[in-house]
Amino acid sequence: GQIRFRTIKDPNTRMAELLTGNVDWLWDVPKDQAEKVKAHPAVTVMNAKTLRVAFLAFEMRGESAPAAFKDKRVRQAIAHAINRDAIAKNLVGPASVAIHAACHPDQFACASDVPKYAYDPARAKALLKEAGIPEGFEFELMAYREREFTEAVIGDLVKVGLRPKLTFLQYTAFVEATRKGRAPLAHGTWGSNSVPDVSAITAHYFTGGPDDRANDADVIRMIGEADSQTDPARRIELWKRVLVRIADEAFWVPLFTYAKYYAFSRDLDFTPTSDEIPPFYHAQWR
């Protein structure tokens, strides 16, 4: 007859409440904790995909932008330095996949055949050398969620000689810093408001708005053309041009899709959906 939501900040307390039957359903369970309890006879553990993606965005606007990040070779070096597949597999969960385009693979018109930067530390070092900074350089990297994901990215960057300094913020402060150009490199995420169309992410970040850190005139113009189309085939064609340019210029480093771990009572028949909104109206007791 009713659903009671409880906010329990400590993850160990949350899991203890589930195992003792005081709560019936948890979401956003840490991966290591979910794997420990998945064999428990009273609990069902699921890892489900979402429409959220993670990415690195370079500050390239105006005179405040770091000179190094205005060099395409440096941006490409950072893209080659990160082992997306390992992060997705080892930290996020089996429903997560590495991505190379500035969109979610499940979104309409998200092209997968764009320039890709395979994990290649040697190539990353070579590009830094070509850019005249073989010894690497120090820069600030801002992030706001899943610190362990950001630390894995930092670990990969350090291996090629780069020296990122992590500034970890609350979301509101993170957004303010990125919009004001104070984040040389930002580890962001975006859930597209659960809209399965490429415009819900790429148009948000690349049309000259407050979150557009590349501010590329060609991309802005191309998105205007693509997003004005109603013919599906033409939309796919034009959006691919947009995504190819973003990838070729390495304005972003797309990283991986997010996946959530759910843990709930085996007495509950529940199926998660990729919009991250739990459809309890479809759930029932067994």
PDB file of C-alpha atoms in Angstrom:
ATOM      1  CA  GLY A   1       0.000   0.000   0.000  1.00  0.00           C
ATOM      2  CA  GLN A   2       2.937   2.358   0.431  1.00  0.00           C
ATOM      3  CA  ILE A   3       6.663   2.732  -0.213  1.00  0.00           C
ATOM      4  CA  ARG A   4       8.902   4.181   2.475  1.00  0.00           C
ATOM      5  CA  PHE A   5      12.230   5.636   1.368  1.00  0.00           C
ATOM      6  CA  ARG A   6      15.076   5.915   3.863  1.00  0.00           C
ATOM      7  CA  THR A   7      18.320   7.815   3.423  1.00  0.00           C
ATOM      8  CA  ILE A   8      21.168   5.899   5.045  1.00  0.00           C
ATOM      9  CA  LYS A   9      24.488   7.577   4.364  1.00  0.00           C
ATOM     10  CA  ASP A  10      26.861   4.819   5.441  1.00  0.00           C
ATOM     11  CA  PRO A  11      27.107   2.035   2.801  1.00  0.00           C
ATOM     12  CA  ASN A  12      27.882  -0.664   5.375  1.00  0.00           C
ATOM     13  CA  THR A  13      24.826   0.276   7.414  1.00  0.00           C
ATOM     14  CA  ARG A  14      22.679   0.231   4.280  1.00  0.00           C
ATOM     15  CA  MET A  15      23.809  -3.279   3.424  1.00  0.00           C
ATOM     16  CA  ALA A  16      23.338  -4.482   7.000  1.00  0.00           C
ATOM     17  CA  GLU A  17      19.760  -3.197   6.925  1.00  0.00           C
ATOM     18  CA  LEU A  18      19.116  -5.140   3.719  1.00  0.00           C
ATOM     19  CA  LEU A  19      20.655  -8.368   5.026  1.00  0.00           C
ATOM     20  CA  THR A  20      18.610  -8.197   8.218  1.00  0.00           C
ATOM     21  CA  GLY A  21      15.366  -7.527   6.333  1.00  0.00           C
ATOM     22  CA  ASN A  22      14.849  -3.970   7.587  1.00  0.00           C
ATOM     23  CA  VAL A  23      14.938  -2.614   4.042  1.00  0.00           C
ATOM     24  CA  ASP A  24      14.012  -4.414   0.839  1.00  0.00           C
ATOM     25  CA  TRP A  25      15.846  -2.506  -1.894  1.00  0.00           C
ATOM     26  CA  LEU A  26      19.115  -0.605  -2.384  1.00  0.00           C
ATOM     27  CA  TRP A  27      20.623   1.149  -5.378  1.00  0.00           C
ATOM     28  CA  ASP A  28      24.019   2.585  -6.226  1.00  0.00           C
ATOM     29  CA  VAL A  29      25.670  -0.162  -4.218  1.00  0.00           C
ATOM     30  CA  PRO A  30      29.501  -0.016  -4.457  1.00  0.00           C
ATOM     31  CA  LYS A  31      30.855  -2.690  -6.802  1.00  0.00           C
ATOM     32  CA  ASP A  32      33.051  -4.436  -4.237  1.00  0.00           C
ATOM     33  CA  GLN A  33      30.196  -4.596  -1.745  1.00  0.00           C
ATOM     34  CA  ALA A  34      27.734  -5.873  -4.348  1.00  0.00           C
ATOM     35  CA  GLU A  35      30.100  -8.674  -5.346  1.00  0.00           C
ATOM     36  CA  LYS A  36      30.565  -9.739  -1.727  1.00  0.00           C
ATOM     37  CA  VAL A  37      26.836 -10.228  -1.104  1.00  0.00           C
ATOM     38  CA  LYS A  38      25.676 -11.572  -4.462  1.00  0.00           C
ATOM     39  CA  ALA A  39      25.858 -15.148  -3.185  1.00  0.00           C
ATOM     40  CA  HIS A  40      23.702 -14.368  -0.146  1.00  0.00           C
ATOM     41  CA  PRO A  41      20.559 -16.536  -0.322  1.00  0.00           C
ATOM     42  CA  ALA A  42      18.181 -13.720   0.658  1.00  0.00           C
ATOM     43  CA  VAL A  43      19.524 -11.086  -1.763  1.00  0.00           C
ATOM     44  CA  THR A  44      19.370 -10.452  -5.523  1.00  0.00           C
ATOM     45  CA  VAL A  45      22.207  -8.373  -6.992  1.00  0.00           C
ATOM     46  CA  MET A  46      21.923  -6.770 -10.439  1.00  0.00           C
ATOM     47  CA  ASN A  47      24.253  -4.569 -12.460  1.00  0.00           C
ATOM     48  CA  ALA A  48      22.218  -2.555 -14.960  1.00  0.00           C
ATOM     49  CA  LYS A  49      23.212  -0.024 -17.596  1.00  0.00           C
ATOM     50  CA  THR A  50      22.192   3.620 -17.430  1.00  0.00           C
ATOM     51  CA  LEU A  51      22.174   6.533 -19.885  1.00  0.00           C
ATOM     52  CA  ARG A  52      24.919   8.300 -17.920  1.00  0.00           C
ATOM     53  CA  VAL A  53      28.398   8.652 -19.406  1.00  0.00           C
ATOM     54  CA  ALA A  54      31.712   9.843 -18.001  1.00  0.00           C
ATOM     55  CA  PHE A  55      34.106  12.109 -19.880  1.00  0.00           C
ATOM     56  CA  LEU A  56      37.064  14.465 -19.575  1.00  0.00           C
ATOM     57  CA  ALA A  57      36.527  18.010 -20.883  1.00  0.00           C
ATOM     58  CA  PHE A  58      39.371  20.419 -21.608  1.00  0.00           C
ATOM     59  CA  GLU A  59      39.142  24.125 -20.864  1.00  0.00           C
ATOM     60  CA  MET A  60      39.826  25.814 -24.210  1.00  0.00           C
ATOM     61  CA  ARG A  61      37.969  29.123 -23.940  1.00  0.00           C
ATOM     62  CA  GLY A  62      39.769  32.439 -23.967  1.00  0.00           C
ATOM     63  CA  GLU A  63      43.089  33.475 -22.537  1.00  0.00           C
ATOM     64  CA  SER A  64      42.561  31.582 -19.279  1.00  0.00           C
ATOM     65  CA  ALA A  65      42.737  28.220 -21.057  1.00  0.00           C
ATOM     66  CA  PRO A  66      45.980  26.309 -20.399  1.00  0.00           C
ATOM     67  CA  ALA A  67      48.293  26.642 -23.402  1.00  0.00           C
ATOM     68  CA  ALA A  68      49.007  22.911 -23.417  1.00  0.00           C
ATOM     69  CA  PHE A  69      45.339  21.981 -23.834  1.00  0.00           C
ATOM     70  CA  LYS A  70      45.045  24.208 -26.887  1.00  0.00           C
ATOM     71  CA  ASP A  71      47.462  21.794 -28.577  1.00  0.00           C
ATOM     72  CA  LYS A  72      45.515  18.966 -30.192  1.00  0.00           C
ATOM     73  CA  ARG A  73      48.439  16.574 -29.699  1.00  0.00           C
ATOM     74  CA  VAL A  74      48.294  17.027 -25.929  1.00  0.00           C
ATOM     75  CA  ARG A  75      44.561  16.318 -25.863  1.00  0.00           C
ATOM     76  CA  GLN A  76      45.120  13.226 -28.000  1.00  0.00           C
ATOM     77  CA  ALA A  77      47.949  12.105 -25.717  1.00  0.00           C
ATOM     78  CA  ILE A  78      45.621  12.213 -22.711  1.00  0.00           C
ATOM     79  CA  ALA A  79      43.022  10.257 -24.677  1.00  0.00           C
ATOM     80  CA  HIS A  80      45.587   7.552 -25.497  1.00  0.00           C
ATOM     81  CA  ALA A  81      46.809   7.405 -21.892  1.00  0.00           C
ATOM     82  CA  ILE A  82      43.570   6.204 -20.303  1.00  0.00           C
ATOM     83  CA  ASN A  83      42.622   2.541 -20.118  1.00  0.00           C
ATOM     84  CA  ARG A  84      38.853   2.969 -20.481  1.00  0.00           C
ATOM     85  CA  ASP A  85      38.153  -0.754 -20.795  1.00  0.00           C
ATOM     86  CA  ALA A  86      39.929  -1.582 -17.534  1.00  0.00           C
ATOM     87  CA  ILE A  87      38.069   1.133 -15.618  1.00  0.00           C
ATOM     88  CA  ALA A  88      34.700   0.025 -17.013  1.00  0.00           C
ATOM     89  CA  LYS A  89      35.353  -3.643 -16.274  1.00  0.00           C
ATOM     90  CA  ASN A  90      37.128  -3.420 -12.930  1.00  0.00           C
ATOM     91  CA  LEU A  91      35.448  -0.458 -11.275  1.00  0.00           C
ATOM     92  CA  VAL A  92      32.070   0.297 -12.854  1.00  0.00           C
ATOM     93  CA  GLY A  93      30.592  -3.127 -13.562  1.00  0.00           C
ATOM     94  CA  PRO A  94      29.797  -5.617 -16.330  1.00  0.00           C
ATOM     95  CA  ALA A  95      27.009  -3.456 -17.793  1.00  0.00           C
ATOM     96  CA  SER A  96      29.486  -0.614 -18.386  1.00  0.00           C
ATOM     97  CA  VAL A  97      31.275  -0.180 -21.734  1.00  0.00           C
ATOM     98  CA  ALA A  98      34.112   2.041 -22.897  1.00  0.00           C
ATOM     99  CA  ILE A  99      33.033   4.791 -25.295  1.00  0.00           C
ATOM    100  CA  HIS A 100      34.799   6.933 -27.890  1.00  0.00           C
ATOM    101  CA  ALA A 101      32.058   9.299 -29.106  1.00  0.00           C
ATOM    102  CA  ALA A 102      30.552  12.208 -27.170  1.00  0.00           C
ATOM    103  CA  CYS A 103      27.251  10.400 -26.620  1.00  0.00           C
ATOM    104  CA  HIS A 104      25.742   7.230 -25.177  1.00  0.00           C
ATOM    105  CA  PRO A 105      25.692   4.195 -27.522  1.00  0.00           C
ATOM    106  CA  ASP A 106      21.976   3.675 -26.837  1.00  0.00           C
ATOM    107  CA  GLN A 107      21.038   7.192 -27.936  1.00  0.00           C
ATOM    108  CA  PHE A 108      19.559   7.727 -31.382  1.00  0.00           C
ATOM    109  CA  ALA A 109      22.177   8.988 -33.882  1.00  0.00           C
ATOM    110  CA  CYS A 110      25.135   8.218 -31.599  1.00  0.00           C
ATOM    111  CA  ALA A 111      27.832   7.184 -34.084  1.00  0.00           C
ATOM    112  CA  SER A 112      30.384   4.575 -33.032  1.00  0.00           C
ATOM    113  CA  ASP A 113      32.630   4.898 -36.116  1.00  0.00           C
ATOM    114  CA  VAL A 114      34.494   8.024 -35.042  1.00  0.00           C
ATOM    115  CA  PRO A 115      38.252   8.531 -34.569  1.00  0.00           C
ATOM    116  CA  LYS A 116      39.289   6.380 -31.609  1.00  0.00           C
ATOM    117  CA  TYR A 117      42.193   6.691 -29.208  1.00  0.00           C
ATOM    118  CA  ALA A 118      43.122   3.194 -28.112  1.00  0.00           C
ATOM    119  CA  TYR A 119      44.906   2.694 -24.813  1.00  0.00           C
ATOM    120  CA  ASP A 120      48.503   3.273 -25.884  1.00  0.00           C
ATOM    121  CA  PRO A 121      50.857   4.831 -23.302  1.00  0.00           C
ATOM    122  CA  ALA A 122      53.766   4.770 -25.768  1.00  0.00           C
ATOM    123  CA  ARG A 123      51.762   6.767 -28.299  1.00  0.00           C
ATOM    124  CA  ALA A 124      50.720   9.182 -25.549  1.00  0.00           C
ATOM    125  CA  LYS A 125      54.358   9.805 -24.634  1.00  0.00           C
ATOM    126  CA  ALA A 126      55.283  10.262 -28.298  1.00  0.00           C
ATOM    127  CA  LEU A 127      52.555  12.872 -28.765  1.00  0.00           C
ATOM    128  CA  LEU A 128      53.698  14.783 -25.685  1.00  0.00           C
ATOM    129  CA  LYS A 129      57.224  14.762 -27.092  1.00  0.00           C
ATOM    130  CA  GLU A 130      55.934  16.062 -30.452  1.00  0.00           C
ATOM    131  CA  ALA A 131      54.157  18.838 -28.553  1.00  0.00           C
ATOM    132  CA  GLY A 132      57.447  19.863 -26.952  1.00  0.00           C
ATOM    133  CA  ILE A 133      56.678  18.655 -23.405  1.00  0.00           C
ATOM    134  CA  PRO A 134      58.273  15.189 -23.152  1.00  0.00           C
ATOM    135  CA  GLU A 135      58.701  15.646 -19.409  1.00  0.00           C
ATOM    136  CA  GLY A 136      54.952  16.211 -18.986  1.00  0.00           C
ATOM    137  CA  PHE A 137      53.405  19.044 -17.015  1.00  0.00           C
ATOM    138  CA  GLU A 138      51.311  19.755 -13.932  1.00  0.00           C
ATOM    139  CA  PHE A 139      47.644  20.715 -14.139  1.00  0.00           C
ATOM    140  CA  GLU A 140      44.501  20.712 -12.037  1.00  0.00           C
ATOM    141  CA  LEU A 141      41.880  18.033 -12.597  1.00  0.00           C
ATOM    142  CA  MET A 142      38.456  18.661 -11.064  1.00  0.00           C
ATOM    143  CA  ALA A 143      35.891  15.977 -10.286  1.00  0.00           C
ATOM    144  CA  TYR A 144      32.776  15.527  -8.159  1.00  0.00           C
ATOM    145  CA  ARG A 145      31.620  11.892  -7.993  1.00  0.00           C
ATOM    146  CA  GLU A 146      32.992   8.322  -7.699  1.00  0.00           C
ATOM    147  CA  ARG A 147      36.418   9.437  -6.579  1.00  0.00           C
ATOM    148  CA  GLU A 148      37.835   5.985  -7.284  1.00  0.00           C
ATOM    149  CA  PHE A 149      37.025   6.387 -10.998  1.00  0.00           C
ATOM    150  CA  THR A 150      38.872   9.708 -11.124  1.00  0.00           C
ATOM    151  CA  GLU A 151      41.832   8.263  -9.234  1.00  0.00           C
ATOM    152  CA  ALA A 152      42.084   5.465 -11.805  1.00  0.00           C
ATOM    153  CA  VAL A 153      42.196   8.093 -14.579  1.00  0.00           C
ATOM    154  CA  ILE A 154      44.888   9.988 -12.685  1.00  0.00           C
ATOM    155  CA  GLY A 155      46.904   6.799 -12.256  1.00  0.00           C
ATOM    156  CA  ASP A 156      46.926   6.272 -16.030  1.00  0.00           C
ATOM    157  CA  LEU A 157      47.942   9.896 -16.686  1.00  0.00           C
ATOM    158  CA  VAL A 158      50.822   9.673 -14.206  1.00  0.00           C
ATOM    159  CA  LYS A 159      52.174   6.627 -16.060  1.00  0.00           C
ATOM    160  CA  VAL A 160      52.859   8.745 -19.156  1.00  0.00           C
ATOM    161  CA  GLY A 161      54.592  11.500 -17.208  1.00  0.00           C
ATOM    162  CA  LEU A 162      51.689  13.868 -16.582  1.00  0.00           C
ATOM    163  CA  ARG A 163      51.137  15.375 -13.132  1.00  0.00           C
ATOM    164  CA  PRO A 164      47.423  15.980 -12.506  1.00  0.00           C
ATOM    165  CA  LYS A 165      46.444  17.493  -9.159  1.00  0.00           C
ATOM    166  CA  LEU A 166      42.986  16.424  -8.033  1.00  0.00           C
ATOM    167  CA  THR A 167      40.474  18.950  -6.738  1.00  0.00           C
ATOM    168  CA  PHE A 168      37.399  17.044  -5.562  1.00  0.00           C
ATOM    169  CA  LEU A 169      34.259  19.161  -5.144  1.00  0.00           C
ATOM    170  CA  GLN A 170      30.565  19.003  -4.443  1.00  0.00           C
ATOM    171  CA  TYR A 171      28.522  19.078  -7.649  1.00  0.00           C
ATOM    172  CA  THR A 172      27.368  22.701  -7.374  1.00  0.00           C
ATOM    173  CA  ALA A 173      30.925  23.939  -6.832  1.00  0.00           C
ATOM    174  CA  PHE A 174      32.165  21.738  -9.681  1.00  0.00           C
ATOM    175  CA  VAL A 175      29.633  23.197 -12.128  1.00  0.00           C
ATOM    176  CA  GLU A 176      30.432  26.755 -11.045  1.00  0.00           C
ATOM    177  CA  ALA A 177      34.170  26.172 -11.490  1.00  0.00           C
ATOM    178  CA  THR A 178      33.814  24.631 -14.944  1.00  0.00           C
ATOM    179  CA  ARG A 179      31.427  27.314 -16.169  1.00  0.00           C
ATOM    180  CA  LYS A 180      33.772  30.064 -15.000  1.00  0.00           C
ATOM    181  CA  GLY A 181      36.771  28.466 -16.726  1.00  0.00           C
ATOM    182  CA  ARG A 182      38.576  27.531 -13.516  1.00  0.00           C
ATOM    183  CA  ALA A 183      38.902  23.810 -14.297  1.00  0.00           C
ATOM    184  CA  PRO A 184      41.768  23.093 -16.735  1.00  0.00           C
ATOM    185  CA  LEU A 185      40.567  19.477 -17.020  1.00  0.00           C
ATOM    186  CA  ALA A 186      37.206  18.331 -15.677  1.00  0.00           C
ATOM    187  CA  HIS A 187      36.043  14.773 -15.075  1.00  0.00           C
ATOM    188  CA  GLY A 188      32.322  15.150 -15.656  1.00  0.00           C
ATOM    189  CA  THR A 189      29.299  12.921 -16.138  1.00  0.00           C
ATOM    190  CA  TRP A 190      25.936  13.427 -17.809  1.00  0.00           C
ATOM    191  CA  GLY A 191      22.734  11.387 -17.727  1.00  0.00           C
ATOM    192  CA  SER A 192      20.947  13.199 -20.598  1.00  0.00           C
ATOM    193  CA  ASN A 193      17.887  13.617 -18.373  1.00  0.00           C
ATOM    194  CA  SER A 194      17.112  10.033 -19.471  1.00  0.00           C
ATOM    195  CA  VAL A 195      16.439  11.194 -23.060  1.00  0.00           C
ATOM    196  CA  PRO A 196      17.682   8.546 -25.555  1.00  0.00           C
ATOM    197  CA  ASP A 197      18.674  10.997 -28.306  1.00  0.00           C
ATOM    198  CA  VAL A 198      22.135  12.345 -29.072  1.00  0.00           C
ATOM    199  CA  SER A 199      20.885  15.937 -28.829  1.00  0.00           C
ATOM    200  CA  ALA A 200      20.313  15.461 -25.097  1.00  0.00           C
ATOM    201  CA  ILE A 201      24.058  15.293 -24.489  1.00  0.00           C
ATOM    202  CA  THR A 202      26.078  16.586 -27.449  1.00  0.00           C
ATOM    203  CA  ALA A 203      23.863  19.611 -28.050  1.00  0.00           C
ATOM    204  CA  HIS A 204      24.039  20.446 -24.356  1.00  0.00           C
ATOM    205  CA  TYR A 205      27.831  20.523 -24.253  1.00  0.00           C
ATOM    206  CA  PHE A 206      28.779  21.815 -27.703  1.00  0.00           C
ATOM    207  CA  THR A 207      26.422  24.623 -28.745  1.00  0.00           C
ATOM    208  CA  GLY A 208      28.116  27.595 -27.133  1.00  0.00           C
ATOM    209  CA  GLY A 209      26.234  27.407 -23.833  1.00  0.00           C
ATOM    210  CA  PRO A 210      27.720  27.694 -20.340  1.00  0.00           C
ATOM    211  CA  ASP A 211      28.879  24.055 -20.380  1.00  0.00           C
ATOM    212  CA  ASP A 212      30.554  24.276 -23.811  1.00  0.00           C
ATOM    213  CA  ARG A 213      34.256  24.376 -22.982  1.00  0.00           C
ATOM    214  CA  ALA A 214      35.493  23.977 -26.564  1.00  0.00           C
ATOM    215  CA  ASN A 215      33.295  26.687 -28.092  1.00  0.00           C
ATOM    216  CA  ASP A 216      34.144  25.483 -31.606  1.00  0.00           C
ATOM    217  CA  ALA A 217      32.308  27.483 -34.273  1.00  0.00           C
ATOM    218  CA  ASP A 218      32.227  24.581 -36.733  1.00  0.00           C
ATOM    219  CA  VAL A 219      30.708  22.184 -34.205  1.00  0.00           C
ATOM    220  CA  ILE A 220      28.114  24.759 -33.151  1.00  0.00           C
ATOM    221  CA  ARG A 221      27.113  25.344 -36.776  1.00  0.00           C
ATOM    222  CA  MET A 222      26.998  21.620 -37.576  1.00  0.00           C
ATOM    223  CA  ILE A 223      24.841  20.849 -34.539  1.00  0.00           C
ATOM    224  CA  GLY A 224      22.420  23.589 -35.552  1.00  0.00           C
ATOM    225  CA  GLU A 225      22.012  21.885 -38.904  1.00  0.00           C
ATOM    226  CA  ALA A 226      21.774  18.375 -37.477  1.00  0.00           C
ATOM    227  CA  ASP A 227      19.318  19.218 -34.727  1.00  0.00           C
ATOM    228  CA  SER A 228      16.953  21.019 -37.096  1.00  0.00           C
ATOM    229  CA  GLN A 229      16.380  17.849 -39.109  1.00  0.00           C
ATOM    230  CA  THR A 230      13.334  15.661 -38.623  1.00  0.00           C
ATOM    231  CA  ASP A 231      14.218  13.002 -41.194  1.00  0.00           C
ATOM    232  CA  PRO A 232      15.848  10.143 -39.217  1.00  0.00           C
ATOM    233  CA  ALA A 233      18.353   9.146 -41.906  1.00  0.00           C
ATOM    234  CA  ARG A 234      19.454  12.739 -42.407  1.00  0.00           C
ATOM    235  CA  ARG A 235      19.765  13.267 -38.651  1.00  0.00           C
ATOM    236  CA  ILE A 236      22.031  10.237 -38.369  1.00  0.00           C
ATOM    237  CA  GLU A 237      24.186  11.480 -41.244  1.00  0.00           C
ATOM    238  CA  LEU A 238      24.572  15.008 -39.914  1.00  0.00           C
ATOM    239  CA  TRP A 239      25.109  14.017 -36.302  1.00  0.00           C
ATOM    240  CA  LYS A 240      27.874  11.662 -37.359  1.00  0.00           C
ATOM    241  CA  ARG A 241      29.721  14.628 -38.893  1.00  0.00           C
ATOM    242  CA  VAL A 242      29.434  16.424 -35.551  1.00  0.00           C
ATOM    243  CA  LEU A 243      30.697  13.480 -33.525  1.00  0.00           C
ATOM    244  CA  VAL A 244      33.571  12.813 -35.932  1.00  0.00           C
ATOM    245  CA  ARG A 245      34.808  16.390 -35.610  1.00  0.00           C
ATOM    246  CA  ILE A 246      34.574  16.353 -31.807  1.00  0.00           C
ATOM    247  CA  ALA A 247      36.527  13.096 -31.699  1.00  0.00           C
ATOM    248  CA  ASP A 248      39.065  14.124 -34.324  1.00  0.00           C
ATOM    249  CA  GLU A 249      39.846  17.338 -32.431  1.00  0.00           C
ATOM    250  CA  ALA A 250      39.733  15.512 -29.068  1.00  0.00           C
ATOM    251  CA  PHE A 251      37.659  18.282 -27.494  1.00  0.00           C
ATOM    252  CA  TRP A 252      36.464  15.600 -25.069  1.00  0.00           C
ATOM    253  CA  VAL A 253      37.836  12.286 -23.900  1.00  0.00           C
ATOM    254  CA  PRO A 254      34.707  10.096 -23.644  1.00  0.00           C
ATOM    255  CA  LEU A 255      35.421   7.422 -21.044  1.00  0.00           C
ATOM    256  CA  PHE A 256      32.677   4.890 -20.251  1.00  0.00           C
ATOM    257  CA  THR A 257      28.980   4.405 -19.647  1.00  0.00           C
ATOM    258  CA  TYR A 258      27.770   4.206 -16.092  1.00  0.00           C
ATOM    259  CA  ALA A 259      26.186   1.117 -14.604  1.00  0.00           C
ATOM    260  CA  LYS A 260      24.397   0.849 -11.280  1.00  0.00           C
ATOM    261  CA  TYR A 261      24.455  -2.029  -8.872  1.00  0.00           C
ATOM    262  CA  TYR A 262      21.115  -2.840  -7.273  1.00  0.00           C
ATOM    263  CA  ALA A 263      20.674  -5.148  -4.305  1.00  0.00           C
ATOM    264  CA  PHE A 264      17.244  -6.190  -3.079  1.00  0.00           C
ATOM    265  CA  SER A 265      15.293  -8.868  -1.306  1.00  0.00           C
ATOM    266  CA  ARG A 266      14.741 -12.093  -3.253  1.00  0.00           C
ATOM    267  CA  ASP A 267      11.108 -11.721  -2.252  1.00  0.00           C
ATOM    268  CA  LEU A 268      10.888  -8.652  -4.495  1.00  0.00           C
ATOM    269  CA  ASP A 269      10.344  -9.028  -8.245  1.00  0.00           C
ATOM    270  CA  PHE A 270      12.086  -5.909  -9.596  1.00  0.00           C
ATOM    271  CA  THR A 271      13.637  -5.055 -12.980  1.00  0.00           C
ATOM    272  CA  PRO A 272      15.782  -1.903 -13.339  1.00  0.00           C
ATOM    273  CA  THR A 273      15.577   0.395 -16.367  1.00  0.00           C
ATOM    274  CA  SER A 274      18.312   2.459 -18.021  1.00  0.00           C
ATOM    275  CA  ASP A 275      16.699   5.798 -17.126  1.00  0.00           C
ATOM    276  CA  GLU A 276      17.786   5.231 -13.492  1.00  0.00           C
ATOM    277  CA  ILE A 277      14.203   5.778 -12.304  1.00  0.00           C
ATOM    278  CA  PRO A 278      13.127   2.678 -10.357  1.00  0.00           C
ATOM    279  CA  PRO A 279       9.821   1.433 -11.867  1.00  0.00           C
ATOM    280  CA  PHE A 280       8.210   0.273  -8.655  1.00  0.00           C
ATOM    281  CA  TYR A 281       4.807   0.326 -10.363  1.00  0.00           C
ATOM    282  CA  HIS A 282       6.032  -2.773 -12.255  1.00  0.00           C
ATOM    283  CA  ALA A 283       7.453  -4.471  -9.158  1.00  0.00           C
ATOM    284  CA  GLN A 284       5.614  -6.998  -7.056  1.00  0.00           C
ATOM    285  CA  TRP A 285       6.133  -9.383  -4.178  1.00  0.00           C
ATOM    286  CA  ARG A 286       6.822 -12.953  -5.157  1.00  0.00           C
TER     287      ARG A 286
END
